[in-house]
Coordinates of C-alpha atoms in Angstrom, one line a residue:
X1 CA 6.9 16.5 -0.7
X2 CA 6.6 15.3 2.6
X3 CA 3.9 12.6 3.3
X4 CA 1.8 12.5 6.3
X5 CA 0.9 9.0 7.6
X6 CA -2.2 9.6 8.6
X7 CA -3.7 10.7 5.6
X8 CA -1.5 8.1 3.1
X9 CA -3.4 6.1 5.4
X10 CA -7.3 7.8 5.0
X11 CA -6.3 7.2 1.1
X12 CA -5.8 4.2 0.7
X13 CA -8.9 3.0 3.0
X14 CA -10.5 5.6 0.5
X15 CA -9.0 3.5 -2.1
X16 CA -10.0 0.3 -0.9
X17 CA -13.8 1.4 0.3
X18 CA -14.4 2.6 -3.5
X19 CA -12.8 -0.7 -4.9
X20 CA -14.8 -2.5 -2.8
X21 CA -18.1 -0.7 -3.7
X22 CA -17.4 -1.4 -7.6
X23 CA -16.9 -4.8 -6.2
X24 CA -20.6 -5.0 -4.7
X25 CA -22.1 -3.3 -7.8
X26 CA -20.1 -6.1 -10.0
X27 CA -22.3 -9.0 -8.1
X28 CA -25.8 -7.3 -9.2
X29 CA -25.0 -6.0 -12.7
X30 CA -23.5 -9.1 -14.5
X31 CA -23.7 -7.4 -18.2
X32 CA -20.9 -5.0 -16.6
X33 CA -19.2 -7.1 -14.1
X34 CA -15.8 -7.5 -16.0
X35 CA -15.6 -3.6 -16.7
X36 CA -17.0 -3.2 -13.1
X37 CA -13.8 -5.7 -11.5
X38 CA -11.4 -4.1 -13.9
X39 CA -12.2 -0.3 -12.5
X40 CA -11.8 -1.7 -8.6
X41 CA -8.3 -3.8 -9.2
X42 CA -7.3 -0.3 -10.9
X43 CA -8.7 1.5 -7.3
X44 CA -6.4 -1.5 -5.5
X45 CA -3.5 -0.5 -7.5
X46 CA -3.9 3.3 -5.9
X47 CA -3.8 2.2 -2.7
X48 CA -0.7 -0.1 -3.2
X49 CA 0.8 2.6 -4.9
X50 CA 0.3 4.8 -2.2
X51 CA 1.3 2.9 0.7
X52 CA 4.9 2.1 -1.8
X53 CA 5.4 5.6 -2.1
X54 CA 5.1 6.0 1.8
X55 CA 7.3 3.6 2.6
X56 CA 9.6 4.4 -0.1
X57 CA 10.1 8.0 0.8
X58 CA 10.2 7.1 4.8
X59 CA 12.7 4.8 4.5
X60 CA 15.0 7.1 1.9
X61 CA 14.3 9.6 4.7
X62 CA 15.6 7.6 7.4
X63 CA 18.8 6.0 6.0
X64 CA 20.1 9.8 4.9
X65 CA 19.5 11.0 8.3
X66 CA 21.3 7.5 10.2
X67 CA 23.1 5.2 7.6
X68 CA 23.9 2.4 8.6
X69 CA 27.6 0.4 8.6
X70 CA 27.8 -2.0 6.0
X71 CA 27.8 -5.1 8.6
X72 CA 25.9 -5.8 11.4
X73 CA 26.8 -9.0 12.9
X74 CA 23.9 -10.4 14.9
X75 CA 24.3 -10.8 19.1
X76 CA 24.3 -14.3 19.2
X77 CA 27.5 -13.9 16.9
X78 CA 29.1 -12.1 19.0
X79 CA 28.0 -13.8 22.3
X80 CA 29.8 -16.7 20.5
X81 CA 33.0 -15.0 19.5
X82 CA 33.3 -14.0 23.2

């Protein structure tokens, strides 16, 4: 399945706009706050998720279309070997 960054993106700040509002609701309803923080770090663990998946699946994508030799040495190694 190929993932579109722009909406991973609207996710997670989807993600992070719900946690946040269980956040807020924890501070004014302190008979629930601990079920309240729980539900919002579950909503943070979506949008981590998300953006891991993303990046996982971009960079799979992009070392089977360039690999990459084994061993790059750096320029200012090979300025010095010169």
């Amino acid at each position: 399945m190929t993932m579109n960054g722009e909406a991973v993106l609207e996710n997670v700040r989807r993600y992070r706009t719900i946690a946040s509002l269980y956040r807020q609701t924890a501070a004014f309803r302190p008979h629930q706050r601990w079920s309240l923080l729980e539900q919002a770090e579950e909503w943070e663990n979506r949008a981590v998720v998300e953006l891991e998946g993303y990046f996982a699946a971009r960079n799979a994508a992009s070392e089977r279309a360039a690999p990459r030799p084994a061993y790059h040495a750096p320029r200012w190694e090979m300025a010095a070997a010169a």
